[in-house]
Short mmCIF file of C-alpha atoms in Angstrom, two decimals:
data_model
loop_
_atom_site.label_atom_id
_atom_site.label_comp_id
_atom_site.label_asym_id
_atom_site.label_seq_id
_atom_site.Cartn_x
_atom_site.Cartn_y
_atom_site.Cartn_z
CA SER A 850 33.00 -52.93 -51.14
CA VAL A 851 31.55 -55.01 -48.38
CA GLY A 852 34.19 -57.65 -48.77
CA THR A 853 37.10 -55.33 -48.41
CA ARG A 854 35.78 -53.03 -45.51
CA VAL A 855 37.97 -53.14 -42.37
CA THR A 856 36.00 -52.50 -39.22
CA ARG A 857 37.25 -51.11 -35.89
CA SER A 858 36.76 -54.56 -34.38
CA ASP A 859 39.07 -56.03 -36.98
CA ARG A 860 41.78 -53.49 -36.16
CA MET A 861 41.57 -54.23 -32.42
CA ASP A 862 41.76 -57.97 -33.12
CA ALA A 863 44.84 -57.40 -35.25
CA ALA A 864 46.56 -55.37 -32.51
CA ASN A 865 45.77 -57.86 -29.77
CA GLY A 866 46.34 -60.79 -31.91
CA PRO A 867 49.41 -62.19 -30.11
CA PHE A 868 47.78 -61.87 -26.69
CA LEU A 869 44.55 -63.39 -27.84
CA ALA A 870 46.44 -66.05 -29.53
CA ASP A 871 48.63 -66.74 -26.44
CA PRO A 872 46.84 -66.09 -23.05
CA SER A 873 49.95 -67.05 -21.09
CA ALA A 874 51.91 -64.23 -22.70
CA MET A 875 49.16 -61.83 -21.73
CA LEU A 876 49.30 -63.01 -18.10
CA LYS A 877 53.07 -62.70 -18.02
CA GLY A 878 52.82 -59.17 -19.32
CA PHE A 879 50.31 -58.25 -16.60
CA ALA A 880 52.42 -59.92 -13.91
CA GLY A 881 55.56 -58.06 -15.04
CA ALA A 882 53.77 -54.74 -15.01
CA ALA A 883 52.36 -55.46 -11.55
CA MET A 884 55.77 -56.45 -10.18
CA ALA A 885 57.31 -53.32 -11.64
CA ALA A 886 54.61 -51.22 -10.01
CA ILE A 887 55.13 -52.96 -6.66
CA VAL A 888 58.88 -52.40 -6.82
CA VAL A 889 58.47 -48.74 -7.74
CA HIS A 890 55.94 -48.27 -4.93
CA GLY A 891 58.28 -49.93 -2.43
CA VAL A 892 61.20 -47.79 -3.52
CA TYR A 893 59.03 -44.70 -3.25
CA ARG A 894 57.80 -45.67 0.24
CA HIS A 895 61.38 -46.33 1.33
CA TYR A 896 62.43 -42.94 -0.05
CA ARG A 897 59.54 -41.20 1.74
CA ARG A 898 60.33 -43.04 5.00
CA ARG A 899 63.97 -42.04 4.84
CA LYS A 900 62.97 -38.48 4.10
CA ARG A 901 60.55 -38.40 7.07
CA LEU A 902 63.17 -39.92 9.36
CA LYS A 903 65.71 -37.28 8.37
CA LEU A 904 63.09 -34.57 8.91
CA LEU A 905 62.17 -36.01 12.32
CA GLU A 906 65.86 -36.16 13.25
CA ARG A 907 66.28 -32.49 12.33
CA LEU A 908 63.12 -31.61 14.30
CA ALA A 909 64.35 -33.60 17.31
CA LYS A 910 67.68 -31.74 17.21
CA SER A 911 65.88 -28.39 16.91
CA ILE A 912 63.59 -29.27 19.82
CA GLU A 913 66.54 -30.29 21.93
CA ARG A 914 68.31 -27.02 21.15
CA MET A 915 65.13 -25.12 22.06
CA ARG A 916 64.83 -27.09 25.32
CA LYS A 917 68.41 -26.21 26.21
CA MET A 918 67.73 -22.57 25.39
CA ILE A 919 64.52 -22.61 27.47
CA ARG A 920 66.36 -24.17 30.42
CA LEU A 921 69.05 -21.53 30.06
CA LEU A 922 66.50 -18.71 29.90
CA HIS A 923 64.55 -20.20 32.79
CA GLY A 924 67.71 -20.28 34.87
CA ARG A 925 68.43 -16.68 34.00
CA VAL A 926 64.86 -15.65 34.85
CA GLU A 927 65.09 -17.42 38.20
CA ARG A 928 68.37 -15.68 38.96
CA MET A 929 66.91 -12.33 37.93
CA GLN A 930 63.80 -13.00 40.03
CA ARG A 931 65.89 -13.88 43.08
CA GLU A 932 67.99 -10.77 42.53
CA SER A 933 64.85 -8.66 42.13
CA GLU A 934 63.40 -10.12 45.32
CA ARG A 935 66.61 -9.38 47.19
CA ARG A 936 66.62 -5.79 45.90
CA LEU A 937 62.92 -5.44 46.75
CA GLU A 938 63.56 -6.71 50.26
CA LYS A 939 66.43 -4.25 50.65
CA MET A 940 64.23 -1.42 49.36
CA HIS A 941 61.39 -2.37 51.71
CA GLY A 942 63.91 -2.59 54.53
CA ARG A 943 65.21 0.89 53.76
CA ILE A 944 61.66 2.24 53.48
CA ASN A 945 60.77 0.68 56.81
CA VAL A 946 63.88 2.22 58.35
CA VAL A 947 62.82 5.62 57.01
CA ARG A 948 59.28 5.11 58.28
CA MET A 949 60.50 4.08 61.71
CA ALA A 950 62.72 7.17 61.81
CA LEU A 951 59.81 9.39 60.73
CA ARG A 952 57.56 7.87 63.41
CA LYS A 953 59.99 9.20 66.01
CA LEU A 954 59.56 12.78 64.81
CA ARG A 955 57.71 15.28 66.92
CA PRO A 956 54.60 16.83 65.33
CA GLN A 957 56.36 20.16 64.82
CA GLN A 958 59.25 18.47 63.02
CA ALA A 959 56.87 16.59 60.73
CA ARG A 960 54.99 19.80 59.96
CA GLN A 961 58.23 21.55 59.07
CA ILE A 962 59.11 18.78 56.61
CA LEU A 963 55.66 19.13 55.02
CA ARG A 964 56.13 22.89 54.68
CA GLN A 965 59.46 22.39 52.93
CA GLY A 966 57.82 20.11 50.38
CA ILE A 967 60.39 17.29 50.63
CA VAL A 968 57.68 14.63 50.72
CA GLU A 969 57.69 11.33 48.83
CA GLY A 970 54.34 9.66 48.32
CA ILE A 971 55.44 6.41 49.94
CA VAL A 972 56.05 8.12 53.32
CA ARG A 973 53.40 10.86 53.10
CA GLY A 974 50.96 8.90 55.26
CA VAL A 975 53.51 8.51 58.07
CA LEU A 976 54.36 12.23 57.96
CA TRP A 977 50.69 13.15 58.12
CA GLU A 978 50.20 10.85 61.10
CA ARG A 979 53.08 12.42 62.99
CA ALA A 980 52.03 15.98 62.08
CA LEU A 981 48.53 15.16 63.34
CA GLY A 982 50.03 13.85 66.58
CA LEU A 983 48.84 10.27 66.05
CA ASN A 984 50.67 7.40 67.73
CA ALA A 985 52.63 5.06 65.50
CA ARG A 986 50.42 2.15 66.54
CA PRO A 987 47.05 2.62 68.26
CA SER A 988 46.70 0.72 71.51
CA ASP A 989 43.87 -1.76 71.94
CA ASP A 990 42.00 0.43 74.43
CA SER A 991 42.31 3.69 72.43
CA PRO A 992 39.49 5.05 70.26
CA ASP A 993 41.54 4.09 67.20
CA GLY A 994 42.45 0.66 68.52
CA LYS A 995 40.61 -2.64 68.70
CA ASN A 996 37.43 -1.67 66.85
CA ILE A 997 38.98 -0.15 63.71
CA SER A 998 38.67 -3.33 61.64
CA GLU A 999 35.08 -3.78 62.73
CA ARG A 1000 34.27 -0.15 61.89
CA LEU A 1001 35.85 -0.54 58.45
CA THR A 1002 33.87 -3.66 57.55
CA GLN A 1003 30.66 -4.10 59.54
CA TRP A 1004 28.80 -0.79 59.45
CA GLY A 1005 25.91 -0.15 57.09
CA GLU A 1006 22.23 -0.93 56.56
CA GLU A 1007 21.55 -1.36 60.27
CA SER A 1008 18.97 1.45 60.26
CA ASP A 1009 17.18 3.74 57.84
CA GLU A 1010 19.77 6.43 58.57
CA ASP A 1011 22.61 4.03 57.79
CA THR A 1012 20.93 3.02 54.54
CA ARG A 1013 20.45 6.64 53.51
CA ASP A 1014 24.08 7.53 54.28
CA LEU A 1015 25.31 4.44 52.47
CA HIS A 1016 23.27 5.37 49.39
CA THR A 1017 24.82 8.87 49.43
CA ILE A 1018 28.33 7.43 49.87
CA HIS A 1019 27.88 5.10 46.89
CA ALA A 1020 26.63 8.01 44.76
CA ASP A 1021 29.67 10.13 45.71
CA LEU A 1022 32.24 7.39 45.11
CA ALA A 1023 31.84 7.69 41.33
CA ARG A 1024 32.40 11.46 41.57
CA THR A 1025 35.62 11.24 43.59
CA PHE A 1026 38.69 11.97 41.42
CA PRO A 1027 37.27 10.08 38.41
CA GLY A 1028 40.37 10.72 36.31
CA ARG A 1029 42.79 9.19 38.79
CA GLU A 1030 43.84 5.56 38.33
CA GLY A 1031 43.18 4.35 41.87
CA PHE A 1032 39.62 5.72 41.83
CA LYS A 1033 38.44 4.07 38.62
CA PRO A 1034 36.04 1.10 39.00
CA GLY A 1035 37.97 -1.67 40.73
CA GLY A 1036 40.80 0.67 41.78
CA ARG A 1037 42.55 0.11 45.09
CA CYS A 1038 41.56 3.51 46.50
CA LEU A 1039 37.87 3.26 45.67
CA GLY A 1040 37.14 0.33 47.98
CA ARG A 1041 39.31 1.87 50.71
CA LEU A 1042 37.44 5.16 50.40
CA GLU A 1043 34.07 3.46 50.85
CA ARG A 1044 35.24 1.62 53.96
CA VAL A 1045 36.75 4.80 55.47
CA LEU A 1046 33.58 6.85 54.85
CA ARG A 1047 31.35 4.14 56.29
CA ALA A 1048 33.59 3.84 59.34
CA TYR A 1049 33.65 7.59 59.95
CA ALA A 1050 29.88 7.87 59.60
CA ALA A 1051 29.61 5.16 62.25
CA VAL A 1052 31.79 6.98 64.81
CA ASP A 1053 30.52 10.54 64.24
CA ASN A 1054 26.86 10.31 65.19
CA GLN A 1055 26.26 14.06 64.91
CA VAL A 1056 27.60 14.80 61.43
CA ARG A 1057 27.71 11.24 60.04
CA TYR A 1058 28.29 11.63 56.28
CA VAL A 1059 27.93 14.83 54.26
CA GLN A 1060 28.80 15.34 50.61
CA GLY A 1061 32.31 16.76 50.39
CA MET A 1062 33.77 14.38 52.96
CA ASN A 1063 34.57 12.01 50.09
CA SER A 1064 37.22 14.43 48.77
CA VAL A 1065 38.89 14.83 52.18
CA ALA A 1066 38.86 11.08 52.85
CA GLY A 1067 39.95 10.45 49.25
CA MET A 1068 43.11 12.50 49.79
CA ALA A 1069 43.78 10.52 52.97
CA CYS A 1070 43.37 7.28 50.98
CA ILE A 1071 45.90 8.47 48.37
CA ALA A 1072 48.44 9.35 51.06
CA SER A 1073 47.93 6.16 53.09
CA THR A 1074 49.16 2.61 52.62
CA THR A 1075 46.43 0.87 54.66
CA ASP A 1076 42.74 1.29 55.40
CA THR A 1077 43.49 1.87 59.07
CA GLN A 1078 45.96 4.64 58.35
CA ALA A 1079 43.47 6.36 56.00
CA PHE A 1080 40.71 6.16 58.62
CA ARG A 1081 42.91 7.56 61.40
CA ILE A 1082 44.06 10.48 59.23
CA THR A 1083 40.50 11.26 58.12
CA ARG A 1084 39.22 11.16 61.69
CA ALA A 1085 42.06 13.36 62.95
CA LEU A 1086 41.51 15.98 60.24
CA MET A 1087 37.84 16.05 61.16
CA SER A 1088 38.10 16.04 64.95
CA HIS A 1089 41.55 17.28 66.02
CA PRO A 1090 41.20 20.61 67.89
CA PHE A 1091 43.73 22.27 65.58
CA TYR A 1092 41.82 21.27 62.41
CA ARG A 1093 38.20 20.48 63.46
CA HIS A 1094 37.25 20.18 59.81
CA ARG A 1095 34.02 18.43 60.77
CA GLU A 1096 32.72 21.85 61.77
CA VAL A 1097 32.73 22.79 58.09
CA PHE A 1098 30.01 20.16 57.67
CA GLY A 1099 28.35 20.87 61.03
CA LYS A 1100 24.74 21.81 61.65
CA GLY A 1101 23.60 25.34 62.15
CA LYS A 1102 20.82 26.75 64.26
CA GLY A 1103 17.57 24.83 64.31
CA GLY A 1104 19.28 21.59 63.32
CA GLY A 1105 19.79 22.64 59.70
CA LEU A 1106 23.09 22.15 57.94
CA GLY A 1107 24.80 25.50 58.46
CA PHE A 1108 28.48 24.94 57.51
CA PRO A 1109 29.63 27.06 60.52
CA LEU A 1110 33.37 26.82 59.87
CA ALA A 1111 32.88 27.54 56.16
CA CYS A 1112 30.91 30.66 57.13
CA GLN A 1113 33.74 31.76 59.41
CA LEU A 1114 36.36 31.22 56.69
CA GLY A 1115 34.22 33.09 54.15
CA TRP A 1116 33.81 36.06 56.51
CA ILE A 1117 37.55 36.14 57.20
CA LEU A 1118 38.28 35.94 53.47
CA ASP A 1119 36.17 39.05 52.88
CA ARG A 1120 38.05 40.91 55.61
CA LEU A 1121 41.38 39.87 54.06
CA MET A 1122 40.21 41.06 50.65
CA GLU A 1123 39.30 44.43 52.18
CA ARG A 1124 42.81 44.68 53.68
CA TYR A 1125 44.93 43.50 50.75
CA HIS A 1126 42.68 44.17 47.73
CA PRO A 1127 40.41 47.06 48.77
CA ASP A 1128 39.68 48.07 45.16
CA LEU A 1129 38.51 44.57 44.31
CA ALA A 1130 36.39 44.36 47.47
CA ALA A 1131 34.72 47.71 46.69
CA HIS A 1132 34.05 46.67 43.08
CA LEU A 1133 32.49 43.33 44.11
CA ASN A 1134 30.38 44.96 46.84
CA LYS A 1135 29.00 47.43 44.30
CA THR A 1136 28.00 44.53 42.09
CA LEU A 1137 26.30 42.82 45.06
CA GLU A 1138 24.48 46.05 45.82
CA ALA A 1139 23.24 46.17 42.22
CA PHE A 1140 21.62 42.77 42.83
CA ASN A 1141 20.19 43.89 46.22
CA CYS A 1142 22.60 41.66 48.14
CA LYS A 1143 24.50 42.43 51.33
CA PRO A 1144 28.20 43.33 51.00
CA GLY A 1145 30.73 40.53 51.35
CA ILE A 1146 30.82 38.12 48.41
CA PHE A 1147 32.00 35.27 50.64
CA SER A 1148 30.15 36.22 53.85
CA GLY A 1149 26.94 34.83 55.27
CA HIS A 1150 24.80 32.82 52.89
CA ASN A 1151 27.04 33.82 49.97
CA VAL A 1152 29.73 31.38 51.07
CA ALA A 1153 27.42 28.44 50.34
CA TYR A 1154 27.06 29.68 46.78
CA MET A 1155 30.48 31.08 45.97
CA ALA A 1156 33.16 29.19 47.88
CA LEU A 1157 31.65 26.14 49.55
CA LYS A 1158 33.68 23.76 47.36
CA TRP A 1159 36.85 25.52 48.46
CA PHE A 1160 36.23 25.00 52.16
CA LEU A 1161 34.27 21.73 52.24
CA THR A 1162 36.80 19.78 50.21
CA PHE A 1163 39.79 22.01 50.96
CA PHE A 1164 40.20 22.67 47.22
CA ALA A 1165 40.44 18.94 46.43
CA SER A 1166 37.39 19.08 44.15
CA VAL A 1167 38.59 22.10 42.17
CA LEU A 1168 42.30 21.31 41.79
CA PRO A 1169 44.04 18.31 40.16
CA PRO A 1170 44.71 15.53 42.71
CA GLU A 1171 48.51 15.79 42.43
CA LEU A 1172 48.41 19.50 43.20
CA SER A 1173 45.80 18.91 45.90
CA LEU A 1174 48.21 16.56 47.68
CA HIS A 1175 50.69 19.43 48.11
CA VAL A 1176 47.87 21.70 49.30
CA TYR A 1177 46.90 19.05 51.85
CA ASP A 1178 50.52 18.84 52.98
CA LEU A 1179 50.22 22.49 53.99
CA PHE A 1180 46.75 21.89 55.43
CA VAL A 1181 48.17 19.20 57.72
CA ALA A 1182 51.09 21.48 58.59
CA ASP A 1183 49.24 24.77 59.18
CA GLY A 1184 45.50 24.08 59.32
CA HIS A 1185 42.78 26.19 57.72
CA VAL A 1186 45.02 29.21 57.28
CA THR A 1187 46.22 27.35 54.16
CA ALA A 1188 42.71 27.45 52.66
CA LEU A 1189 42.65 31.23 53.07
CA ARG A 1190 46.10 31.56 51.51
CA ILE A 1191 45.10 29.51 48.45
CA ALA A 1192 41.90 31.56 48.21
CA MET A 1193 43.88 34.81 48.41
CA MET A 1194 46.12 33.60 45.58
CA THR A 1195 43.00 32.92 43.52
CA LEU A 1196 41.72 36.43 44.27
CA ALA A 1197 45.03 37.92 43.13
CA GLU A 1198 44.90 35.86 39.93
CA ARG A 1199 41.31 36.98 39.21
CA LYS A 1200 41.66 40.62 40.32
CA ALA A 1201 42.72 42.23 37.03
CA LYS A 1202 39.94 40.50 35.13
CA TRP A 1203 37.18 41.42 37.57
CA LEU A 1204 38.21 45.07 37.77
CA LYS A 1205 37.89 45.35 33.97
CA LEU A 1206 34.25 44.28 34.13
CA PRO A 1207 31.55 46.92 34.66
CA VAL A 1208 29.71 47.12 37.97
CA GLY A 1209 26.74 44.75 37.89
CA ASP A 1210 28.28 42.22 35.50
CA PRO A 1211 26.92 38.82 36.65
CA GLN A 1212 30.15 37.02 35.73
CA VAL A 1213 31.65 37.86 39.11
CA LEU A 1214 28.77 35.98 40.77
CA THR A 1215 29.38 32.77 38.81
CA PRO A 1216 31.11 30.25 41.14
CA ARG A 1217 32.53 28.25 38.26
CA LEU A 1218 34.55 31.23 37.09
CA TRP A 1219 36.20 31.51 40.52
CA HIS A 1220 37.15 27.85 40.75
CA ASN A 1221 40.42 26.41 39.51
CA LEU A 1222 38.72 23.62 37.65
CA GLY A 1223 40.04 20.08 37.41
CA ASP A 1224 39.06 17.56 34.74
CA GLY A 1225 36.20 16.23 36.84
CA GLU A 1226 34.65 19.72 37.07
CA LEU A 1227 34.45 20.36 33.35
CA PRO A 1228 31.03 20.10 31.70
CA GLU A 1229 30.32 16.88 29.83
CA GLY A 1230 31.96 16.88 26.42
CA GLU A 1231 34.32 19.78 27.15
CA ALA A 1232 38.01 19.02 26.99
CA PRO A 1233 40.30 20.18 29.80
CA ARG A 1234 42.28 23.32 29.04
CA ASN A 1235 44.86 25.43 30.75
CA SER A 1236 43.41 28.85 29.98
CA SER A 1237 41.15 30.84 32.26
CA GLN A 1238 37.44 30.22 31.92
CA VAL A 1239 36.57 33.95 32.03
CA SER A 1240 35.48 35.56 28.73
CA ASN A 1241 37.69 33.27 26.62
CA GLU A 1242 40.73 34.63 28.44
CA SER A 1243 43.94 33.13 27.05
CA THR A 1244 46.28 33.71 30.01
CA VAL A 1245 47.39 30.51 31.69
CA ARG A 1246 46.37 30.02 35.30
CA PRO A 1247 49.19 29.65 37.82
CA PHE A 1248 47.35 26.72 39.42
CA TRP A 1249 47.68 24.74 36.21
CA ASN A 1250 51.20 25.30 34.95
CA GLN A 1251 53.41 26.23 37.87
CA ASP A 1252 55.55 23.68 39.62
CA PRO A 1253 53.63 22.53 42.73
CA GLN A 1254 56.51 23.36 45.03
CA VAL A 1255 56.81 26.88 43.59
CA LEU A 1256 53.09 27.29 44.13
CA MET A 1257 53.30 26.07 47.72
CA ASN A 1258 56.17 28.47 48.43
CA LYS A 1259 53.99 31.30 47.15
CA ALA A 1260 51.09 30.08 49.28
CA GLN A 1261 53.20 30.18 52.45
CA MET A 1262 54.17 33.76 51.68
CA SER A 1263 50.57 34.83 51.04
CA PRO A 1264 48.37 36.36 53.75
CA PRO A 1265 47.18 35.74 56.35
CA THR A 1266 49.85 34.97 58.88
CA PRO A 1267 48.87 32.58 61.69
CA ALA A 1268 48.65 35.51 64.12
CA GLU A 1269 46.47 37.46 61.70
CA PHE A 1270 44.24 34.42 61.25
CA ARG A 1271 43.76 34.06 65.01
CA GLU A 1272 43.02 37.77 65.30
CA LEU A 1273 40.33 37.54 62.61
CA GLN A 1274 38.87 34.43 64.23
CA GLU A 1275 38.42 36.35 67.48
CA GLU A 1276 36.92 39.28 65.57
CA TYR A 1277 34.46 36.89 63.92
CA VAL A 1278 33.38 35.54 67.30
CA ARG A 1279 32.66 39.11 68.47
CA PHE A 1280 30.80 39.81 65.23
CA CYS A 1281 28.58 36.75 65.75
CA GLU A 1282 27.88 37.75 69.36
CA GLU A 1283 26.88 41.26 68.33
CA GLU A 1284 24.70 39.89 65.55
CA ALA A 1285 23.01 37.53 68.00
CA LYS A 1286 22.28 40.42 70.40
CA GLU A 1287 20.73 42.48 67.60
CA SER A 1288 18.50 39.60 66.55
CA ARG A 1289 17.03 39.21 70.06
#
């Protein structure tokens, strides 16, 4: 019934009756709860503070231990660095002693050391200088003296000819030993090579710069420790009467580029092939005859097509740089007779393959199949390989797998001898004179 219904409001009033009846009790209850909360919060804050302090103490101890360890390691590093510097100074001192001793060698003694192959890269430049007959230090009034720094830095863009040569030099820099560390963009040898080529073009007004010089100067840069040393070696290889390699790049009759020394070496190579490999010479001449060409696969204009890379760069563009360094050691020791010896070894390596081909097969007239290719010579996208490039031949080329010193020993035993080379040079001079008389 209505009289007996208990509402929610009535139940709440019954529960809170004492508090509603006594407000002071309600306030005391609230105050007690608040005090209890404050005490608990204070205890908790104290506990957290103590915990943080202990953690900070442990961190401070760990940091101090790390600082002690760092100081200890730093001391050890400093001692190791001082020891390393002392050892480096001793090593440099010993190297300088060796270099000073090598600078006292006579050219013949230096050439004998190069022939024996006992050459370390760090002293190769000094040995080359002595073998070339260069003074240890150029005097101020010598051609290699006071103006070397200026030649290495100032030349270029002074005339249209300078600009054209500089453009050609820059184009060839990227093609010079691209797989070698020092010749990659920013490498130490690349900037040195540019300066050496610019300096040589400035001092040789007749030849200036011709493609192929970059490989010769590049080998000088690898062997040298300074720009000046690289320039002096390059200039000596080009101009020294015993080497006169600039004549490979020289101009022919009528002012055209005739490669006169390359033509001489090609003619001599044909005569050597007729002496030591007459069957191969006859087979190649028959193939030339089938194409209405004159006999002599390396003679006359044929040298520009077949073997110009051999003689312009002295095999540096068709052999790996490390092997080329050993070839250049012999070049510095014996001159261009080394080029003919390396070429004769290539003929011997190719002989069996060429003789199996029928007369008139155009493979024998493909220069790439004669070259001992390095990585930079491979077509784009083709991986380097050790096998011969002829008809998928699987035999490994001696130029690739033999120890360089073994190869150089074989080269020194290959024809021609120095006397035979001089004899053929004189015969070539007579041949040119007779040819000139017939053309008149």
